[in-house]
CSV table of C-alpha atoms in Angstrom, one decimal:
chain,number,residue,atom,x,y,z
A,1,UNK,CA,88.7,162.4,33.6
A,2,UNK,CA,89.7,161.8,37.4
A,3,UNK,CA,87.1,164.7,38.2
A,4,UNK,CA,84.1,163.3,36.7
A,5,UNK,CA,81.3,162.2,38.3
A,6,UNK,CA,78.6,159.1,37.5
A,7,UNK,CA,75.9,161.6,37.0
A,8,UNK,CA,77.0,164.8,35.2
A,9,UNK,CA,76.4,167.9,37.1
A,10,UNK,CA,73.4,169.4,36.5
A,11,UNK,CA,73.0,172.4,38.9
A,12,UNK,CA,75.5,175.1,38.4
A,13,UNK,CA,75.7,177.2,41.4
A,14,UNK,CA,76.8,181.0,41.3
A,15,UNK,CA,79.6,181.8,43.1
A,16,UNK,CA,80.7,178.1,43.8
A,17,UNK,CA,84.4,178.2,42.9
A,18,UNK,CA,85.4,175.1,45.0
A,19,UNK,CA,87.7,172.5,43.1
A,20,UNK,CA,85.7,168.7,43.0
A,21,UNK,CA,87.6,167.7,45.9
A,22,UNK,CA,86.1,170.2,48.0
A,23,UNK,CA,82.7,169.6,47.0
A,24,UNK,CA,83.0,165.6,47.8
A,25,UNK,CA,84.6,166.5,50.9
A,26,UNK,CA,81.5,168.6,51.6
A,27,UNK,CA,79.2,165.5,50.4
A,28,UNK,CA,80.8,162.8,53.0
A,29,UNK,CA,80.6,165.4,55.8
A,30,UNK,CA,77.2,166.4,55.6
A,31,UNK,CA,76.1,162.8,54.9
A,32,UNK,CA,74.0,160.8,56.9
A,33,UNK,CA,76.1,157.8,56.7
A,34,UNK,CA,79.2,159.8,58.3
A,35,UNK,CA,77.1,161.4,61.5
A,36,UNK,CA,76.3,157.9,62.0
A,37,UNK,CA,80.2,157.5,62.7
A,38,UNK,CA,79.2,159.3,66.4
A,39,UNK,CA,77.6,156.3,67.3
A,40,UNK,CA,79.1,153.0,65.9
A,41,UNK,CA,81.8,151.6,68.1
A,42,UNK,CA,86.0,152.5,67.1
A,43,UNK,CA,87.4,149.8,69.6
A,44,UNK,CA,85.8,150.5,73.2
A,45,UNK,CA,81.8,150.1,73.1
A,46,UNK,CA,80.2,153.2,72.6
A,47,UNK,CA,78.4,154.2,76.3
A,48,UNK,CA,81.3,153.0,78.2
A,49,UNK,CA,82.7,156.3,78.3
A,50,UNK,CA,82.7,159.8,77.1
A,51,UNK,CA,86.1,160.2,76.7
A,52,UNK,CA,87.1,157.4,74.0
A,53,UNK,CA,87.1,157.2,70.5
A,54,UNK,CA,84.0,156.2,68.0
A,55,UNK,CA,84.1,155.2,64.6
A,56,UNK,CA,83.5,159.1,63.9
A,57,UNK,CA,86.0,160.9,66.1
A,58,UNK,CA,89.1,158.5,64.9
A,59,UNK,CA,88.2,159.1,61.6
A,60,UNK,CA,88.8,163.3,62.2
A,61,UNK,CA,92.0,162.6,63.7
A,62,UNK,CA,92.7,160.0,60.7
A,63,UNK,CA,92.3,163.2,58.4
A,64,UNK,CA,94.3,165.1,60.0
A,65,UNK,CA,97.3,162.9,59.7
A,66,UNK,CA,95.7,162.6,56.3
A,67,UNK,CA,96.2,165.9,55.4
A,68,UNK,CA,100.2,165.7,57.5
A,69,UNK,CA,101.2,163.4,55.4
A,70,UNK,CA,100.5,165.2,52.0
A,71,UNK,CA,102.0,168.1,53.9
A,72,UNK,CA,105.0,166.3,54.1
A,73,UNK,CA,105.5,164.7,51.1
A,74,UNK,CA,104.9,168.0,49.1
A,75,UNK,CA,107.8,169.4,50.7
A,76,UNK,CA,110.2,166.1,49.9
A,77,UNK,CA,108.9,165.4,46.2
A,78,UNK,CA,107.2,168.6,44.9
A,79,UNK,CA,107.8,167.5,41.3
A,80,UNK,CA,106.2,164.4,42.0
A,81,UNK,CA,103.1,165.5,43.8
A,82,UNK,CA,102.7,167.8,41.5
A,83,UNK,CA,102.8,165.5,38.5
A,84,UNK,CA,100.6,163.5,40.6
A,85,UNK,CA,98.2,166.5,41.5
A,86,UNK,CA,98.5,165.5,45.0
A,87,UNK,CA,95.8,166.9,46.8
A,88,UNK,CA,95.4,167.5,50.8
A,89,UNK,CA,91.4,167.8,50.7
A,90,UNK,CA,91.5,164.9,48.1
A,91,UNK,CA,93.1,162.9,50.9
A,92,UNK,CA,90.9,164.2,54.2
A,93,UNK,CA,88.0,163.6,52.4
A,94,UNK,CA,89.1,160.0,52.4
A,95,UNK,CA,90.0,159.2,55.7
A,96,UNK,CA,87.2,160.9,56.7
A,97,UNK,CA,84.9,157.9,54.5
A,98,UNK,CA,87.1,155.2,55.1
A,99,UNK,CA,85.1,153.6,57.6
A,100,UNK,CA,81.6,154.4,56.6
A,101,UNK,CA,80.8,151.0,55.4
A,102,UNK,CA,81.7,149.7,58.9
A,103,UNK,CA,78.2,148.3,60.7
A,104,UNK,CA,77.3,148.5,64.3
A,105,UNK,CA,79.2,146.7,66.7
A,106,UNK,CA,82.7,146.8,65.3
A,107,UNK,CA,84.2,143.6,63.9
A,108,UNK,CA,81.7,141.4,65.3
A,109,UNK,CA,79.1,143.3,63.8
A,110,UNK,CA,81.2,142.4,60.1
A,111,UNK,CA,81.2,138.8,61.0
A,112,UNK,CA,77.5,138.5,61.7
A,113,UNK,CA,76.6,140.0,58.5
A,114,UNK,CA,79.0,138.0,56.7
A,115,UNK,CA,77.8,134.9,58.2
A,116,UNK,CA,74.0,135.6,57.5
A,117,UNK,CA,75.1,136.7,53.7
A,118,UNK,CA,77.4,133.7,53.5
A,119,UNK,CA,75.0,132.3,50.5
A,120,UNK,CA,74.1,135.6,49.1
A,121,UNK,CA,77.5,137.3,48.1
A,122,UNK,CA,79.0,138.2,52.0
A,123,UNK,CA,79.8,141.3,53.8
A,124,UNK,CA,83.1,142.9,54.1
A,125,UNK,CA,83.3,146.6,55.6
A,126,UNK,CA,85.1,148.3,53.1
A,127,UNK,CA,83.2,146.9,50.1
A,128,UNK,CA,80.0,148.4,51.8
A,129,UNK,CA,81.5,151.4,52.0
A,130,UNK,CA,82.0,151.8,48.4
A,131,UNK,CA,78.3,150.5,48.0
A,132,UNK,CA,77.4,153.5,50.4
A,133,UNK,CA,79.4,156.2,48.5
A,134,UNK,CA,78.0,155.0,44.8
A,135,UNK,CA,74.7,153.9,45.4
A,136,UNK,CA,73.1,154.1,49.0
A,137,UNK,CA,73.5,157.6,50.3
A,138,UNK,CA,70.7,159.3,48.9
A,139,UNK,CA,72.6,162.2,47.8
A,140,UNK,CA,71.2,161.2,44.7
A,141,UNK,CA,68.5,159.1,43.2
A,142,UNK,CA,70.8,156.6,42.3
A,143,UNK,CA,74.5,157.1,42.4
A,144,UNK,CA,75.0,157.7,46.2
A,145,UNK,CA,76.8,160.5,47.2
A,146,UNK,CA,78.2,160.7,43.4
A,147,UNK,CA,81.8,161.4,44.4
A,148,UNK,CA,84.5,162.6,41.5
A,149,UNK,CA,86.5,158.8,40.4
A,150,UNK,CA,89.3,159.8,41.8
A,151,UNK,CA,87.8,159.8,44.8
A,152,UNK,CA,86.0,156.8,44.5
A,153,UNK,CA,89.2,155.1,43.3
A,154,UNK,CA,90.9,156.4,46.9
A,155,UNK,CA,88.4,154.3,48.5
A,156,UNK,CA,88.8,151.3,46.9
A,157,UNK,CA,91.4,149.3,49.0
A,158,UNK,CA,90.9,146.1,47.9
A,159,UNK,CA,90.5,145.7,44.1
A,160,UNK,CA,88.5,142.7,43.7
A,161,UNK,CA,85.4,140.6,43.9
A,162,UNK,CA,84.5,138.7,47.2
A,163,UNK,CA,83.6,136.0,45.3
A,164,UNK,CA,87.1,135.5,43.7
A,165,UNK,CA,89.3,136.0,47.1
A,166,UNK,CA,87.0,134.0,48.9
A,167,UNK,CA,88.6,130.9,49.9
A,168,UNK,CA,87.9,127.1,49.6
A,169,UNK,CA,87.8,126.8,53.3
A,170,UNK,CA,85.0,129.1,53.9
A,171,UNK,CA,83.2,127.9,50.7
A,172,UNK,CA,83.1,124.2,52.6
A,173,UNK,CA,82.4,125.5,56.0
A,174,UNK,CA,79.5,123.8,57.8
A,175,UNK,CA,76.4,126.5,59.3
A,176,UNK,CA,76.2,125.9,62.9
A,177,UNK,CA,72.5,125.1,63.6
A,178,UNK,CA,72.7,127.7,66.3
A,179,UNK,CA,73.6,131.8,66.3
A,180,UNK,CA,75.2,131.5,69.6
A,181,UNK,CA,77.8,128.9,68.8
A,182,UNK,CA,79.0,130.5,65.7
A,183,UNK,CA,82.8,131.3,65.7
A,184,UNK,CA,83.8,134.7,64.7
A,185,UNK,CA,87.2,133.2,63.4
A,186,UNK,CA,85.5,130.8,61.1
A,187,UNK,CA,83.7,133.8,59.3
A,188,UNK,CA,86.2,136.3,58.6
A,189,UNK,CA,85.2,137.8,55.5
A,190,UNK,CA,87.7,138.4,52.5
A,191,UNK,CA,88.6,141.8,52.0
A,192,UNK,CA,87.4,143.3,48.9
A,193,UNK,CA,84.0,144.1,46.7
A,194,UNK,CA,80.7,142.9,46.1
A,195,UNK,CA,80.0,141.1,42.5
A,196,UNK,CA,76.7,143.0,42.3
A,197,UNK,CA,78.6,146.5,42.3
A,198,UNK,CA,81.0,145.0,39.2
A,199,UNK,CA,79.4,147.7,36.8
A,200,UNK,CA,80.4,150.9,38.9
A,201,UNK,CA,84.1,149.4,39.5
A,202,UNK,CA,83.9,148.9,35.7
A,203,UNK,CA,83.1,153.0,34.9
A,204,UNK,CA,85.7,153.3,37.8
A,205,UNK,CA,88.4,152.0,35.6
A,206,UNK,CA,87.9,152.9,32.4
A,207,UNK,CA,90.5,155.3,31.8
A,208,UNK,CA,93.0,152.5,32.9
A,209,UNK,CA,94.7,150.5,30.0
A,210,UNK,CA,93.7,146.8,30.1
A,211,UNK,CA,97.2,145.5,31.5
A,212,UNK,CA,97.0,148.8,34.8
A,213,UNK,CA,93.4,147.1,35.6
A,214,UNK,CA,94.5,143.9,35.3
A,215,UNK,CA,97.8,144.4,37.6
A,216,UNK,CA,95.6,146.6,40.1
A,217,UNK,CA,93.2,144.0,40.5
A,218,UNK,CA,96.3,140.9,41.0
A,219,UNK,CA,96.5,139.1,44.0
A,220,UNK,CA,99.2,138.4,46.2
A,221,UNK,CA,100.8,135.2,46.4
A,222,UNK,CA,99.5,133.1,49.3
A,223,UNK,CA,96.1,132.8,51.1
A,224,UNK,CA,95.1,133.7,54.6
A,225,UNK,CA,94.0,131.0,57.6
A,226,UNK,CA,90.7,130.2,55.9
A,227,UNK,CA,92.2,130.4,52.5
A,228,UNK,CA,91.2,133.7,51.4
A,229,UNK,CA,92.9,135.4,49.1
A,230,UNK,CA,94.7,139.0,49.0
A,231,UNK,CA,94.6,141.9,46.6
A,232,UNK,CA,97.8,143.9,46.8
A,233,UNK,CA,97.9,147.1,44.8
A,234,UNK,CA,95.7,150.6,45.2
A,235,UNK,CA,96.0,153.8,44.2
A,236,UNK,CA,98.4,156.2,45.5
A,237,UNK,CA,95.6,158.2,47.6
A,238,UNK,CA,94.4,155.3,48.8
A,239,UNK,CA,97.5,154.7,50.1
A,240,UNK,CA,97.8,157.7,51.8
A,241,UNK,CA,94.8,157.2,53.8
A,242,UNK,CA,95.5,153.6,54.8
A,243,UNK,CA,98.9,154.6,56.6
A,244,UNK,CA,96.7,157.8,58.5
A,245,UNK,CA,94.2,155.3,59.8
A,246,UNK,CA,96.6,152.8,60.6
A,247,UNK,CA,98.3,155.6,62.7
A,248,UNK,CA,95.8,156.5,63.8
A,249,UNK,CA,94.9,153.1,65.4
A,250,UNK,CA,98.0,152.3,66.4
A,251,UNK,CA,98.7,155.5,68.0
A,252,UNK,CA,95.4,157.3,69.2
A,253,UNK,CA,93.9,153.9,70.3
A,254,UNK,CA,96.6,153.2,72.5
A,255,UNK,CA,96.3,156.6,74.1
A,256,UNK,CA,92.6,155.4,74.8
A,257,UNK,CA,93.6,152.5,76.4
A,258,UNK,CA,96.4,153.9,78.8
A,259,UNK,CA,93.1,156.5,80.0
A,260,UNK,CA,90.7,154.0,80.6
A,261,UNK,CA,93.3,151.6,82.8
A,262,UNK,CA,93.2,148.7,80.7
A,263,UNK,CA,96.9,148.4,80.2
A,264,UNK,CA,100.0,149.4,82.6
A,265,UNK,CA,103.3,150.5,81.8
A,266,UNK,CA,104.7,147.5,82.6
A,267,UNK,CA,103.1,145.4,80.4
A,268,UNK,CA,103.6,147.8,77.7
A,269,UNK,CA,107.5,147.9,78.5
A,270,UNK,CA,107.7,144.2,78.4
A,271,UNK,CA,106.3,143.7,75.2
A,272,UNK,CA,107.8,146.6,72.9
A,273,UNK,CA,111.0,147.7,74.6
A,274,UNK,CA,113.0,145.2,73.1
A,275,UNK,CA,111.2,144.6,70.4
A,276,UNK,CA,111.6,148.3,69.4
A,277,UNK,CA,115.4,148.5,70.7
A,278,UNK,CA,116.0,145.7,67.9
A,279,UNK,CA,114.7,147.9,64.9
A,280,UNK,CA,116.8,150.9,65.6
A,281,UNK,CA,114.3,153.5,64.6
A,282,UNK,CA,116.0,157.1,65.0
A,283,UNK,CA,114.3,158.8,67.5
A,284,UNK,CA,112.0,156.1,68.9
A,285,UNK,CA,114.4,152.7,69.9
A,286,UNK,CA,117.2,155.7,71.6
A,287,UNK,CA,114.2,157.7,73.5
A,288,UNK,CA,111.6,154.3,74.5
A,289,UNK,CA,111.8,154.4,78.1
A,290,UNK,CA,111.8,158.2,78.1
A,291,UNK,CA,108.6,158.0,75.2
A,292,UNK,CA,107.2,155.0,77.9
A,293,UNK,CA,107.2,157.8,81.5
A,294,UNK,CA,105.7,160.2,78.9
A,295,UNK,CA,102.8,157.8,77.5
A,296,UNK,CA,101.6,156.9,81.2
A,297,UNK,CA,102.4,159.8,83.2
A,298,UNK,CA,99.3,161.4,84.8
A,299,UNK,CA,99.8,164.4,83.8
A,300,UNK,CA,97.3,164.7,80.8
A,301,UNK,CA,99.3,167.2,79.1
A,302,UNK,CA,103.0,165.4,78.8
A,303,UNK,CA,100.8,161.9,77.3
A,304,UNK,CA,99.7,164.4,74.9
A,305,UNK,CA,103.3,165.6,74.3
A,306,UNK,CA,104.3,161.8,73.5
A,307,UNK,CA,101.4,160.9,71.1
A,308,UNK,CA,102.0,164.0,69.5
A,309,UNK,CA,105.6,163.2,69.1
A,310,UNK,CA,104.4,159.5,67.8
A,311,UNK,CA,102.7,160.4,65.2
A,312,UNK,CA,104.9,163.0,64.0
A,313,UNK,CA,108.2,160.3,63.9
A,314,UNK,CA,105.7,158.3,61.7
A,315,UNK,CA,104.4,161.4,59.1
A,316,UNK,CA,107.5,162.3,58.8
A,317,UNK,CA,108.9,158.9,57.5
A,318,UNK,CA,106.9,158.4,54.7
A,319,UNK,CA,108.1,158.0,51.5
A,320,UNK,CA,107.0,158.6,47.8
A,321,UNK,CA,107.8,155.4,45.9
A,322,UNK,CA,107.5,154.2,42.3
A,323,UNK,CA,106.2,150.7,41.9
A,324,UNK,CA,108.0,151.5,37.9
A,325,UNK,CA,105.1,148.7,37.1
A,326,UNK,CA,101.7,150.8,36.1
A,327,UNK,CA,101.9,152.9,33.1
A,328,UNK,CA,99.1,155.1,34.9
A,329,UNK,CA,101.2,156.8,37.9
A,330,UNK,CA,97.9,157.4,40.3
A,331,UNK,CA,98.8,153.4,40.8
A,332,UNK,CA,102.5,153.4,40.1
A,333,UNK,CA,103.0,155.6,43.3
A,334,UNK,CA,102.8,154.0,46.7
A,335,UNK,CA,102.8,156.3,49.5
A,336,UNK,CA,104.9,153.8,51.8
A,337,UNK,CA,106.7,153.9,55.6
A,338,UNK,CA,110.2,152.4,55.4
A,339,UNK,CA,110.7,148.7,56.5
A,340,UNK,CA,111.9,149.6,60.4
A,341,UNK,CA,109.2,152.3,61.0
A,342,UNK,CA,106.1,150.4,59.7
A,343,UNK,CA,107.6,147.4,61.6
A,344,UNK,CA,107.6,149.6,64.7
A,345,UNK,CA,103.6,151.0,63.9
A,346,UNK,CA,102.8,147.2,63.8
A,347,UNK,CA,104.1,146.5,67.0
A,348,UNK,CA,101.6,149.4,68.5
A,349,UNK,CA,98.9,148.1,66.7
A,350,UNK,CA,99.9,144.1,67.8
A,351,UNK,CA,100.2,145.3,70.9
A,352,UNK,CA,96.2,147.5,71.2
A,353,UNK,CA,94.6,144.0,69.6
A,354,UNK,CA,96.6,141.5,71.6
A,355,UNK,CA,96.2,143.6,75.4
A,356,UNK,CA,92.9,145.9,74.5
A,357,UNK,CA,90.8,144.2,71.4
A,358,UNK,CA,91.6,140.9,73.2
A,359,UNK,CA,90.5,141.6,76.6
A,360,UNK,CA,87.7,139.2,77.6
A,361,UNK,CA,85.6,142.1,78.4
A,362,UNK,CA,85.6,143.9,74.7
A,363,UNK,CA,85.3,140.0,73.2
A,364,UNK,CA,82.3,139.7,75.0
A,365,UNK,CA,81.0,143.0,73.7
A,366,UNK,CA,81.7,142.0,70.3
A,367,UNK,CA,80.2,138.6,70.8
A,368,UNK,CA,76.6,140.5,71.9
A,369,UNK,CA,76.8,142.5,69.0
A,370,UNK,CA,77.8,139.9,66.7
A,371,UNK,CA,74.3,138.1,68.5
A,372,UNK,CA,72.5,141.5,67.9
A,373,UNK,CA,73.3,141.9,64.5
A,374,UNK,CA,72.4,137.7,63.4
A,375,UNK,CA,69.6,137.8,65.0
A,376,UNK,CA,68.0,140.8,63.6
A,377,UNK,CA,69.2,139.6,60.2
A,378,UNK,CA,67.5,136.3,61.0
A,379,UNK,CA,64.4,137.9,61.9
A,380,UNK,CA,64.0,140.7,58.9
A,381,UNK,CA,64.8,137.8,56.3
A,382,UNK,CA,62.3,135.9,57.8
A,383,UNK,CA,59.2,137.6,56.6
A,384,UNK,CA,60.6,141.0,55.5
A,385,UNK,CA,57.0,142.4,53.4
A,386,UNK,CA,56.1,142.5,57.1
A,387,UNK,CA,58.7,143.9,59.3
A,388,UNK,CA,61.0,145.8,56.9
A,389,UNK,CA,60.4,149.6,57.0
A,390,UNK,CA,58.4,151.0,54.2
A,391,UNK,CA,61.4,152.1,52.2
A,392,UNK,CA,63.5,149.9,52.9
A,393,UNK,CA,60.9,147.5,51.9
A,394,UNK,CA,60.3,148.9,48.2
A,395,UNK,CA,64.1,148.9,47.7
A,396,UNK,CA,63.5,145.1,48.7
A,397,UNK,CA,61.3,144.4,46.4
A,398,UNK,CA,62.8,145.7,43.6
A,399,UNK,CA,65.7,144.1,44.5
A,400,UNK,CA,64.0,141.1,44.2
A,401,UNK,CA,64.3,140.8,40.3
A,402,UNK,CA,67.9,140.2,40.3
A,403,UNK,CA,68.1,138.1,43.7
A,404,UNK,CA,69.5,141.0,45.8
A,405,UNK,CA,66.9,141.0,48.8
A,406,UNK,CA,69.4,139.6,50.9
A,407,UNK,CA,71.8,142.8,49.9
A,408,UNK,CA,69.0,145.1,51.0
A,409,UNK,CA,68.9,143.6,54.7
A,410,UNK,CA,72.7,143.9,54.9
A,411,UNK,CA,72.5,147.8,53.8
A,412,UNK,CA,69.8,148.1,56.1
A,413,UNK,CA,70.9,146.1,59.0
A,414,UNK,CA,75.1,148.0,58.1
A,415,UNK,CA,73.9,151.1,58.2
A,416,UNK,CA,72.7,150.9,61.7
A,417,UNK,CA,74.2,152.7,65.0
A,418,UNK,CA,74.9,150.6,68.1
A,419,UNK,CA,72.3,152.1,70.1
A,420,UNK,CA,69.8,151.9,67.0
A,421,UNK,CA,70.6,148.2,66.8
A,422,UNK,CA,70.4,147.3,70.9
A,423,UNK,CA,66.6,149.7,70.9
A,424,UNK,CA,65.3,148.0,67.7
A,425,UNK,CA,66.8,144.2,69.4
A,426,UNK,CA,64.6,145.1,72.2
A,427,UNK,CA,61.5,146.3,71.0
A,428,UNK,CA,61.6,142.9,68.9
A,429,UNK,CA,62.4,140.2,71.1
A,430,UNK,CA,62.1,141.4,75.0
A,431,UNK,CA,59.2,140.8,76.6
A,432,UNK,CA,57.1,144.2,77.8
A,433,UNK,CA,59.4,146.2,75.9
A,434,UNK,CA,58.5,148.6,72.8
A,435,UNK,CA,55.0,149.9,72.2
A,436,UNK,CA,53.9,151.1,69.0
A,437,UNK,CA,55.7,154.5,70.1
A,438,UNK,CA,58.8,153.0,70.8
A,439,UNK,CA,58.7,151.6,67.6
A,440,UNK,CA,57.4,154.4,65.3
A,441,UNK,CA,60.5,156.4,67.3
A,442,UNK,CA,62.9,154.0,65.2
């Protein structure tokens, strides 16, 4: 039942003898929504450079360490992953979606859209992504890339509605008058799905009992700054791909910014060395300084030596773990990094969002995307018979029946690259810019 698909399959090709994890792999590569990666912005603006990551090229090296980790854990638990049917192109087809749902313009892109969608059912990354993978991508007429459940159920990392995480503080939250003066902070989104794709998750779940759906969609105790609250359980793929790309990001992105100048060794010392030293990880806290000469020496080939070395101390950590709380075991596993070692990743990735992410210079990048993205919002919702494109358009009006107009400007407006967004921003609003070629061109 994991295997199946929304819509049955009704071409049978001869001589196609790859398993259904191959074929959705195939899907999300050849997508349009994944080449799109190449152009939306990882953590560095995309034009700055041609050496940094994008949203596509850390999502490659996520699959790789994808497709490490099942490596490993084969090897420690092979009657477990094999109970489990653990499978390596299962898991880089995943990190290779994860973040296809993300819109131009990194994070500030996220909290435009959730702003402008704050009274039509908000915007969270991850939920668009399963909105892209079940409905959007026109693989099909309707069912998106139509993607085997298991897969689907990979990509599901937070297992509830928006509307029931979404705190009383942002529910009371005054609208600024202005664009410019809205705070980013005041509009994080909560992290999870969109109440009008309730029906898929539904089909999703089916083959759970009542009491595993009702578990995997609990939320944790506790709520966030602006009240939000948390789911806490996913499947055991899923969590797979969620240590990769948080390796990924903690490792790779740091490499990026050692390259591009925007942090020094001594800064870097000063705020893990001891940190690290405390935790005691085996073959990290013992080798730091050594690691730290490695990380920034100008030699490209020994910085590749250490991030190398990185990321295999943290494959090779991982754990298979039984929850012993899910009678199904795709959710009673937990692919998990013991306490120290997923301590030490966080202090890589505090330390990229406090001295990269941070910097004024990449805030102020986010905030002119974040400007970008409301104001084209603004201006499509506007009058959007008029200045939608013409399919875009017809899916707006047929939203219109059950109030999901809104919805189509976000997946319109989401599914844009950077430069795509900045070109359409200028042939709308600057002055002498954007003839009717330049705008047939978009």
């Amino acid at each position: 039942m994991w295997s199946e698909r929304r819509l049955p399959r009704v071409e049978n090709r001869d001589g196609d003898h790859r398993s259904p994890y191959q074929r959705d792999k195939a899907r999300i590569l050849h997508s349009a929504a994944f080449r799109r990666l190449q152009a939306k912005t990882q953590v560095l603006g995309v034009g700055l450079s041609d050496f940094y990551r994008t949203r596509l090229t850390h999502s490659l090296e996520a699959a790789q360490i994808g497709v490490g980790i099942c490596a490993q854990l084969s090897v420690k638990y092979p009657q477990e992953t094999s109970h489990l049917a653990l499978d390596s192109n299962l898991v880089e087809a995943l990190c290779l979606a994860h973040d296809i749902g993300h819109p131009p313009f990194g994070h500030g892109g996220e909290i435009a859209l959730n702003y402008m969608m704050s009274d039509a059912g908000g915007f969270e990354g991850n939920g668009q992504t399963f909105r892209i993978v079940t409905k959007l991508e026109p693989y099909t007429k309707e069912h998106g890339m139509n993607l085997s459940r298991r897969a689907i159920l990979g990509l599901v990392k937070y297992p509830n509605f928006i509307s029931r995480l979404r705190g009383t503080n942002s529910e009371t939250a005054t609208k600024p008058d202005k664009l410019r003066v809205v705070k980013a902070h005041d509009w994080l989104p909560p992290k999870g799905l969109f109440d009008c794709d309730a029906s898929i998750f539904d089909w999703l779940t089916a083959p759970f009992s009542t009491a595993d759906k009702d578990l995997y969609m609990a939320l944790k105790p506790g709520k966030s700054s602006l009240g939000h609250s948390k789911t806490q359980h996913k499947s055991v793929d899923c969590s797979i791909m969620e240590l990769a790309d948080d390796i990924a990001y903690g490792v790779h992105d740091l490499e990026d910014a050692i390259v591009m100048g925007m942090i020094n060794q001594a800064e870097f010392d000063d705020f893990m060395q001891a940190r690290i030293s405390d935790l005691q990880v085996e073959g990290l806290s013992n080798n730091f300084s050594q690691l730290s000469q490695r990380l920034f020496n100008q030699e490209h080939y020994e910085r590749k030596n250490a991030i190398g070395a990185l990321v295999n101390l943290f494959i090779t950590a991982i754990e298979l773990v039984p929850l012993n709380k899910f009678e199904s075991p795709l959710l009673d596993f937990q692919a998990q990094m013991p306490e120290q070692y997923g301590q030490a990743l966080d202090l890589f990735k505090q330390f990229v969002y406090l001295k990269v992410i941070q910097k004024p210079e990449i805030q102020l990048l986010e905030y002119k995307g974040q400007q970008t993205v409301m104001e084209l919002f603004e201006a499509f919702a506007s009058d959007p018979e008029r200045l939608l494109p013409l399919n875009t358009r017809m899916r707006w009006q047929n939203a219109l029946e059950q109030n999901l107009g809104m919805r189509v400007i976000a997946d319109y407006i989401s599914g844009m690259t950077d430069e795509f967004a900045s070109r359409l921003y200028s042939n709308m609003f600057v002055p002498k810019r954007g003839g009717t070629h330049d705008t047939l061109s978009l």
